[in-house]
mmCIF file of C-alpha atoms in Angstrom:
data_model
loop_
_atom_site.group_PDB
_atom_site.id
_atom_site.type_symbol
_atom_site.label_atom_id
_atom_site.label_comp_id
_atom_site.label_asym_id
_atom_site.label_seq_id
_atom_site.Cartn_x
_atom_site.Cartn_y
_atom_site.Cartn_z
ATOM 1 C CA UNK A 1 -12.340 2.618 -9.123
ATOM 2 C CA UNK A 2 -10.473 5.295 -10.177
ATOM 3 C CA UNK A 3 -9.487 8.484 -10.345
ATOM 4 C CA UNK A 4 -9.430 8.091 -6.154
ATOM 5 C CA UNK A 5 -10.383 11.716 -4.474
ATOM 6 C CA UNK A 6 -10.155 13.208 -1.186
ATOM 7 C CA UNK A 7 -11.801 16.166 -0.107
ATOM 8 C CA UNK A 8 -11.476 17.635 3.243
ATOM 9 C CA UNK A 9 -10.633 14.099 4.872
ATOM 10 C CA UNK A 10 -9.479 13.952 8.668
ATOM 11 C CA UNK A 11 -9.163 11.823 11.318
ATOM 12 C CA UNK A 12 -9.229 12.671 14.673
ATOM 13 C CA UNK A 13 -8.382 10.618 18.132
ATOM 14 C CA UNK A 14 -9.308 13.300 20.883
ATOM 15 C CA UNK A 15 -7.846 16.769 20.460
ATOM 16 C CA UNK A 16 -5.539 15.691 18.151
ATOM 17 C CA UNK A 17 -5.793 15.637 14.287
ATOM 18 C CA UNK A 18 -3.741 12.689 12.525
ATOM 19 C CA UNK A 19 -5.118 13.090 9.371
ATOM 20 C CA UNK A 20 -5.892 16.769 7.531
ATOM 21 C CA UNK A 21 -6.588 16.718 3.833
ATOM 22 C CA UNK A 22 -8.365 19.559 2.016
ATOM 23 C CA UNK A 23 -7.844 18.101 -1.549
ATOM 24 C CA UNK A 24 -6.233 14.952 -3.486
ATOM 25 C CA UNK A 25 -6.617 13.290 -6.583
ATOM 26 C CA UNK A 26 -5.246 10.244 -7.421
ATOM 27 C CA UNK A 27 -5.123 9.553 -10.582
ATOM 28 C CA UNK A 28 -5.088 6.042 -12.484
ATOM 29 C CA UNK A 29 -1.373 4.864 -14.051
ATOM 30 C CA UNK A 30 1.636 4.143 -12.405
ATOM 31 C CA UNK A 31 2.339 4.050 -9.090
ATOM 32 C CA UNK A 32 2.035 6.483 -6.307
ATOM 33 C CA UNK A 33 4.412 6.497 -3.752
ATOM 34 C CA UNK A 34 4.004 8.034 -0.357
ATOM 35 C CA UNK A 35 6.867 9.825 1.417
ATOM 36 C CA UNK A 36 7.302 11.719 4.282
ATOM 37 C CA UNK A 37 8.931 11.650 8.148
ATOM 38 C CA UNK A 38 7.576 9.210 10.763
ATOM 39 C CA UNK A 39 4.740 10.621 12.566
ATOM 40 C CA UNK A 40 3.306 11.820 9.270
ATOM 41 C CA UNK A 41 -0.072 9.781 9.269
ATOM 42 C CA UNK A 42 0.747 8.168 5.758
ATOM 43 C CA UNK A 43 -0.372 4.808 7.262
ATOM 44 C CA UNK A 44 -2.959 5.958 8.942
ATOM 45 C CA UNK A 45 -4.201 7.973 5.590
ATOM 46 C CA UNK A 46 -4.183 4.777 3.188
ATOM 47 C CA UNK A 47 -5.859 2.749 6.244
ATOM 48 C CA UNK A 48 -8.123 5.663 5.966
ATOM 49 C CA UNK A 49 -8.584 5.279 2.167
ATOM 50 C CA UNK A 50 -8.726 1.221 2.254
ATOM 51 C CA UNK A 51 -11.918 1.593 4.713
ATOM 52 C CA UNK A 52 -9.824 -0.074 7.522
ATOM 53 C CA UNK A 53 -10.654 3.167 9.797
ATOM 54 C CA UNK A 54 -13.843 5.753 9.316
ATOM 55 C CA UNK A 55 -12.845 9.618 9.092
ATOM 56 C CA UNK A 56 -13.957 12.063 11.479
ATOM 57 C CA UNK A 57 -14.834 13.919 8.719
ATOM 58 C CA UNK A 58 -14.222 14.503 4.899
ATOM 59 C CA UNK A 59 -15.415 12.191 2.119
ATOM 60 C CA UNK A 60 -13.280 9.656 -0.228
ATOM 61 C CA UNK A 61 -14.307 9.325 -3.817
ATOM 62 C CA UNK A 62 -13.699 6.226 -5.651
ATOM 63 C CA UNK A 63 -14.616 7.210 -9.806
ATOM 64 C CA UNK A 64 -17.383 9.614 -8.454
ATOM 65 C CA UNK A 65 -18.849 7.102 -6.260
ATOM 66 C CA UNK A 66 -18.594 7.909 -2.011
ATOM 67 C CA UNK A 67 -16.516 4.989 -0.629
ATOM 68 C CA UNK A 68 -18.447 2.248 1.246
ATOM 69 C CA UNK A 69 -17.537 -0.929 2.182
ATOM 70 C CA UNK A 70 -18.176 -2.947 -1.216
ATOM 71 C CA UNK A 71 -15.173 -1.072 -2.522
ATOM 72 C CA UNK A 72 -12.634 -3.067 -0.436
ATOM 73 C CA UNK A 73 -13.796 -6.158 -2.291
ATOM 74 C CA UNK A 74 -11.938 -4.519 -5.448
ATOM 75 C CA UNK A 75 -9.152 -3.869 -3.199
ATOM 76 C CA UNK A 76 -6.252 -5.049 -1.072
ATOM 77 C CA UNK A 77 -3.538 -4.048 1.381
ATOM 78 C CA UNK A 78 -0.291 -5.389 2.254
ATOM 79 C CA UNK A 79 1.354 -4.510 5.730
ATOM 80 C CA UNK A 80 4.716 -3.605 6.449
ATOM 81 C CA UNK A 81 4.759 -6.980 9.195
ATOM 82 C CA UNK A 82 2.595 -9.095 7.180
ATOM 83 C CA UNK A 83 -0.719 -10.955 8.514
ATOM 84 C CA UNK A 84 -0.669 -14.646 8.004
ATOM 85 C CA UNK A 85 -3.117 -17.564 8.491
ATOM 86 C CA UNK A 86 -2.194 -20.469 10.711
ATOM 87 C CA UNK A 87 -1.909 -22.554 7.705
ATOM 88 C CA UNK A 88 0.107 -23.618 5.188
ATOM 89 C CA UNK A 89 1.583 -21.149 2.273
ATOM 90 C CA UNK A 90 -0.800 -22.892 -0.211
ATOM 91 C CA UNK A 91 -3.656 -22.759 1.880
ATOM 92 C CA UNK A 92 -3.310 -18.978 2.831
ATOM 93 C CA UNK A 93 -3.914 -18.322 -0.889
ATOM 94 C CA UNK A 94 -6.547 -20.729 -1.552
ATOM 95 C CA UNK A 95 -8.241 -19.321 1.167
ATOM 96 C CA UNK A 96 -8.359 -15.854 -0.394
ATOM 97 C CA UNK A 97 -9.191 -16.974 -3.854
ATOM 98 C CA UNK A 98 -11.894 -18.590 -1.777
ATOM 99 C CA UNK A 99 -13.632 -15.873 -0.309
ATOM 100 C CA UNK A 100 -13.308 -13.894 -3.814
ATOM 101 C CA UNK A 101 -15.099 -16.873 -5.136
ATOM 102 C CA UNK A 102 -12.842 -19.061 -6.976
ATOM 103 C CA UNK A 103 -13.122 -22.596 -6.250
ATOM 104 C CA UNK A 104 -12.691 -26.390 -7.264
ATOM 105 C CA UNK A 105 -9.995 -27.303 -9.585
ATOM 106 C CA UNK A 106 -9.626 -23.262 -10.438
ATOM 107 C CA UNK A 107 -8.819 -22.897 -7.334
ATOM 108 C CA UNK A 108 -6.639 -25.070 -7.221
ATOM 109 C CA UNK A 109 -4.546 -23.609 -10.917
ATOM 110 C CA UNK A 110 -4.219 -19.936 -9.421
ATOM 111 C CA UNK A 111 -2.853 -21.087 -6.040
ATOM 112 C CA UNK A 112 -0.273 -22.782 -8.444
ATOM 113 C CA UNK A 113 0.430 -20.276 -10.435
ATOM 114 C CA UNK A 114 0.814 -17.475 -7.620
ATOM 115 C CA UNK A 115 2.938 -19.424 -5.401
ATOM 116 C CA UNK A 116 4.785 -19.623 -8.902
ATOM 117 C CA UNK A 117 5.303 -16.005 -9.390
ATOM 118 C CA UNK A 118 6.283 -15.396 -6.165
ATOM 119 C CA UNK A 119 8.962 -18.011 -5.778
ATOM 120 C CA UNK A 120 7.104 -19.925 -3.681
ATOM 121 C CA UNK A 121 6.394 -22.972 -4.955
ATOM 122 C CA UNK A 122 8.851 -25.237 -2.801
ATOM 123 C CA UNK A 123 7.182 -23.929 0.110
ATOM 124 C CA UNK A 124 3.620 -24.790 -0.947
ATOM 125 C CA UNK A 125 2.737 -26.950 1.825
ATOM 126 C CA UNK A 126 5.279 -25.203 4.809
ATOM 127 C CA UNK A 127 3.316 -23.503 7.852
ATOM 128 C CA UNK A 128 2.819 -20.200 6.551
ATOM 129 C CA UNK A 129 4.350 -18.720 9.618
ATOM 130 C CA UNK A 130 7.662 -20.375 9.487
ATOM 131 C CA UNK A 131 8.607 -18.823 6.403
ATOM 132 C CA UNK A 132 11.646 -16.199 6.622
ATOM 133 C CA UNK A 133 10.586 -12.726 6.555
ATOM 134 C CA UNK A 134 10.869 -11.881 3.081
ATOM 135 C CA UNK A 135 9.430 -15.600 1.789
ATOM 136 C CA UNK A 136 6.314 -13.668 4.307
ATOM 137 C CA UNK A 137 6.268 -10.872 2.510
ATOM 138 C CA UNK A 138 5.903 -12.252 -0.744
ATOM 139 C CA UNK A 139 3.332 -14.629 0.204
ATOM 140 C CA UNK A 140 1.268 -11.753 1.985
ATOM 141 C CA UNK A 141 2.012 -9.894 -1.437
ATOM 142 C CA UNK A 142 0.973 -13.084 -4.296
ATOM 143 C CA UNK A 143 -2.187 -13.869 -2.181
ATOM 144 C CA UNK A 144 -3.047 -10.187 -2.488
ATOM 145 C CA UNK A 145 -2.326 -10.231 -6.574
ATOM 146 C CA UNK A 146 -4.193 -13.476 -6.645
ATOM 147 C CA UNK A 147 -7.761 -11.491 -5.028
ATOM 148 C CA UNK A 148 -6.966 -9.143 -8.616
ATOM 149 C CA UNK A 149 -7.434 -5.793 -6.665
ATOM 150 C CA UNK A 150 -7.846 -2.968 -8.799
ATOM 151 C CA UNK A 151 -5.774 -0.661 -5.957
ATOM 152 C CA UNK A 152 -3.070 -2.537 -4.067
ATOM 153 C CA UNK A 153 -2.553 -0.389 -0.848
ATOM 154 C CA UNK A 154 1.317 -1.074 0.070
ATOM 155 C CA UNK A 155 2.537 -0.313 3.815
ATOM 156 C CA UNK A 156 6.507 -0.509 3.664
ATOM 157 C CA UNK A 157 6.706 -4.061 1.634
ATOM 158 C CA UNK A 158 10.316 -3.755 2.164
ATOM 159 C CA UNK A 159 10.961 -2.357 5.753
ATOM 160 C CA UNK A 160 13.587 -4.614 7.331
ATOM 161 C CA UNK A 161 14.306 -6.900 4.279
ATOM 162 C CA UNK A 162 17.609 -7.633 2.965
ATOM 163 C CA UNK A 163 18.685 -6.260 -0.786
ATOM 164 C CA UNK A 164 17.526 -9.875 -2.419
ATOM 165 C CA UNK A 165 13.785 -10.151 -0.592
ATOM 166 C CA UNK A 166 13.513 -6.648 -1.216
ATOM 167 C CA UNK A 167 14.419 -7.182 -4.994
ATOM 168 C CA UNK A 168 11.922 -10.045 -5.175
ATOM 169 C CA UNK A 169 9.120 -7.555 -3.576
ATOM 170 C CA UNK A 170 10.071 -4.989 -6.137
ATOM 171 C CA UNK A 171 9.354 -7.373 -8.871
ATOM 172 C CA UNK A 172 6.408 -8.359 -7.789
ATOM 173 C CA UNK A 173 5.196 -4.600 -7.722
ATOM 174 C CA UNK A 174 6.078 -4.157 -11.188
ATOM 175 C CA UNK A 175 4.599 -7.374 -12.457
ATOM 176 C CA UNK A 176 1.117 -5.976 -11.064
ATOM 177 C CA UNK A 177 1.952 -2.515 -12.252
ATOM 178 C CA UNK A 178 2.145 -4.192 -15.864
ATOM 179 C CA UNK A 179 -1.010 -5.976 -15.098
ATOM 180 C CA UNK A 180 -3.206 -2.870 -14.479
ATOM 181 C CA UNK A 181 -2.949 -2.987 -10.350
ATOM 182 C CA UNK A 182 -3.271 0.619 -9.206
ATOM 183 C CA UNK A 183 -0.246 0.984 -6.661
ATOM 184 C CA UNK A 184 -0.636 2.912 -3.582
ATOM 185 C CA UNK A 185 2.699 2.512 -1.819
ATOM 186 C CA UNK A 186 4.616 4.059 1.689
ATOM 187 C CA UNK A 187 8.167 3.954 1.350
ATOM 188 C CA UNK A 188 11.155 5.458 3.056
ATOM 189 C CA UNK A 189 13.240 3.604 0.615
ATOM 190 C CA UNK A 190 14.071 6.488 -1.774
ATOM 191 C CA UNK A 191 15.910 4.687 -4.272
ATOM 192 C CA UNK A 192 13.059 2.193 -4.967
ATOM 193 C CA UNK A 193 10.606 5.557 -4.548
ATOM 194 C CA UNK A 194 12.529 6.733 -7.552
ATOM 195 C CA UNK A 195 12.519 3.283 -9.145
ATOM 196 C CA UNK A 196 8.935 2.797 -8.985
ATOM 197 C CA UNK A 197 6.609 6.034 -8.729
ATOM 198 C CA UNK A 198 4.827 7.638 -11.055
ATOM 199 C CA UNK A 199 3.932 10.153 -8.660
ATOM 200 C CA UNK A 200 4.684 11.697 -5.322
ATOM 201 C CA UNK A 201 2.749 12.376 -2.251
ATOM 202 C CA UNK A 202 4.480 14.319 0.092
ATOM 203 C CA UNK A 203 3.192 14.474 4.122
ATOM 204 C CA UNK A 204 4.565 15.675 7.429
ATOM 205 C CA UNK A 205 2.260 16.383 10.335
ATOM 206 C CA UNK A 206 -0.889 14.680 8.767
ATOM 207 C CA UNK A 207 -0.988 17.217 5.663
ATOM 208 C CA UNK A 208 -0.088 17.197 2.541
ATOM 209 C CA UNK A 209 3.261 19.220 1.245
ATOM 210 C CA UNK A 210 3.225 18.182 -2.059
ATOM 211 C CA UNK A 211 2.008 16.439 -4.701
ATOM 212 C CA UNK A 212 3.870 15.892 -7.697
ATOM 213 C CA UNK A 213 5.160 13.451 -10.731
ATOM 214 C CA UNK A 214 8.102 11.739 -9.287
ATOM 215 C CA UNK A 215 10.416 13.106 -12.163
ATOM 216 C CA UNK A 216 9.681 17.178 -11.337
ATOM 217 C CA UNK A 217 9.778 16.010 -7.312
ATOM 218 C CA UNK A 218 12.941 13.894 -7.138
ATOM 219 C CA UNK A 219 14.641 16.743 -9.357
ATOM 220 C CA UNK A 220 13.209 20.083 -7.531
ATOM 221 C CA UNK A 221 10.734 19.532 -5.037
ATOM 222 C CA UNK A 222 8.903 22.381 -5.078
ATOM 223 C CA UNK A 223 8.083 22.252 -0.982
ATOM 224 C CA UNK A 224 10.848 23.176 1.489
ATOM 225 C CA UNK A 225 9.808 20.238 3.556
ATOM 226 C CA UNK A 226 10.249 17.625 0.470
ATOM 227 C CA UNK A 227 13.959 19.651 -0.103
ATOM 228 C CA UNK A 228 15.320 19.152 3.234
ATOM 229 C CA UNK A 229 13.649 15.335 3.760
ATOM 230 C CA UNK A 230 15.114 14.667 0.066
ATOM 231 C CA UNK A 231 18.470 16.046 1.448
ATOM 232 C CA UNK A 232 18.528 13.408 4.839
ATOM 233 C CA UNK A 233 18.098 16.732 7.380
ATOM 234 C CA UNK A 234 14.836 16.245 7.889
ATOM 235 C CA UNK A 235 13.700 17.258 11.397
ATOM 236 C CA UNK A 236 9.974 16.931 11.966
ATOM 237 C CA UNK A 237 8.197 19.622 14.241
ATOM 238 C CA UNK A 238 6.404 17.164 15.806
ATOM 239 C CA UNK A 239 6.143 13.134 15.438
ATOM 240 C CA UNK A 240 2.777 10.758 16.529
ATOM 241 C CA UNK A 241 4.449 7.945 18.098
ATOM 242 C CA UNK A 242 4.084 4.722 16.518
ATOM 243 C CA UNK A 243 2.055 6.560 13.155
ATOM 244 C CA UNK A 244 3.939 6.532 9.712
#
């Protein structure tokens, strides 16, 4: 599915334009983190690239081939609140490794060993729901892993969590990094940005500032809007309510 390009891409609710994207290439590797100011539209552009909303305009390019919807079986996205089945934490990632097809006693060996990798075992048959919110979190993040995605899409993983759950999540990004998982992340957590990223994707205002390897853009962002956000004074000329 990759290299992942974007050419002229918007989106568009009324007069106003969210989403304005004249050129991107993301290339396969290491992770690729997403920064920028609330109000940006960084959620709204990976929903974009996911195929959770259609652009107004613009075209997404997955290897050369125009996005449609049999590309989100080779894909998956974790939200920064995560979206659990009533059921329990077992069943949430049988059900997954269901619909991708895997069934019977195989079934029945992944849901094992994903609850296993994400610490979840002792929880296998609690309600789903009544876990804490980073035991949430890394069940919304193992029953991704377990579908195999190709791109992981990553909204915030660790908004809100405490240094340990967000550890655990951290982890868990690496161990798919190392397993060929193509990470797409949003963070405002610029130490684990640094951590994590290959590359950088700067936005503000639904555009793109910057784009750069994470070593040349945490050291001298070439953008003035990447300096001051980098530097915590960071005022944005105008913020979407309730957008990343």
């Amino acid at each position: 599915m990759m290299p992942i390009l974007v050419k002229n891409l918007t989106f568009q609710v009324g007069r106003q334009r969210l989403v304005d994207l004249t050129s991107l290439e993301i290339l396969a590797g290491g992770p690729t983190l997403i920064l920028g100011p609330n109000g940006a539209g960084k959620s709204l552009f990976i929903r974009l690239l996911h195929g959770i909303i259609e652009p107004t305009s613009g075209t997404i390019l997955f290897n050369g081939r125009v996005a449609r919807q049999q590309f989100r079986r080779h894909q998956a996205m974790v939200f920064q609140k995560p979206v659990l089945l009533r059921r329990s934490v077992a069943a949430n990632v049988a059900y997954a490794l269901k619909v991708h097809g895997v069934t019977g006693r195989e079934n029945t060996r992944q849901v094992d060993k994903y609850l296993e990798l994400g610490g979840l075992s002792n929880h296998a048959k609690q309600s789903a729901r009544s876990l804490s919110g980073g035991e949430q979190q890394r069940l919304a993040l193992v029953r991704a892993l377990a579908c195999t995605p190709q791109v992981l899409f990553l909204d915030e993983p660790t908004s809100s969590l405490d240094p340990a759950a967000s550890d655990s999540i951290e982890t868990l990004i690496s161990n798919a990094e190392n397993l060929g998982t193509k990470i797409i992340m949003i963070t405002h957590d610029l130490a684990l940005a640094q951590r994590l990223a290959k590359d950088v994707i700067f936005m503000q205002n639904g555009q793109m500032d910057e784009h750069a390897l994470a070593e040349k853009f945490f050291r001298s962002p070439a953008s003035a809007s990447a300096q001051a956000f980098l530097a915590s004074k960071f005022t944005p000329s105008s913020e979407i309510n309730g957008q990343n």
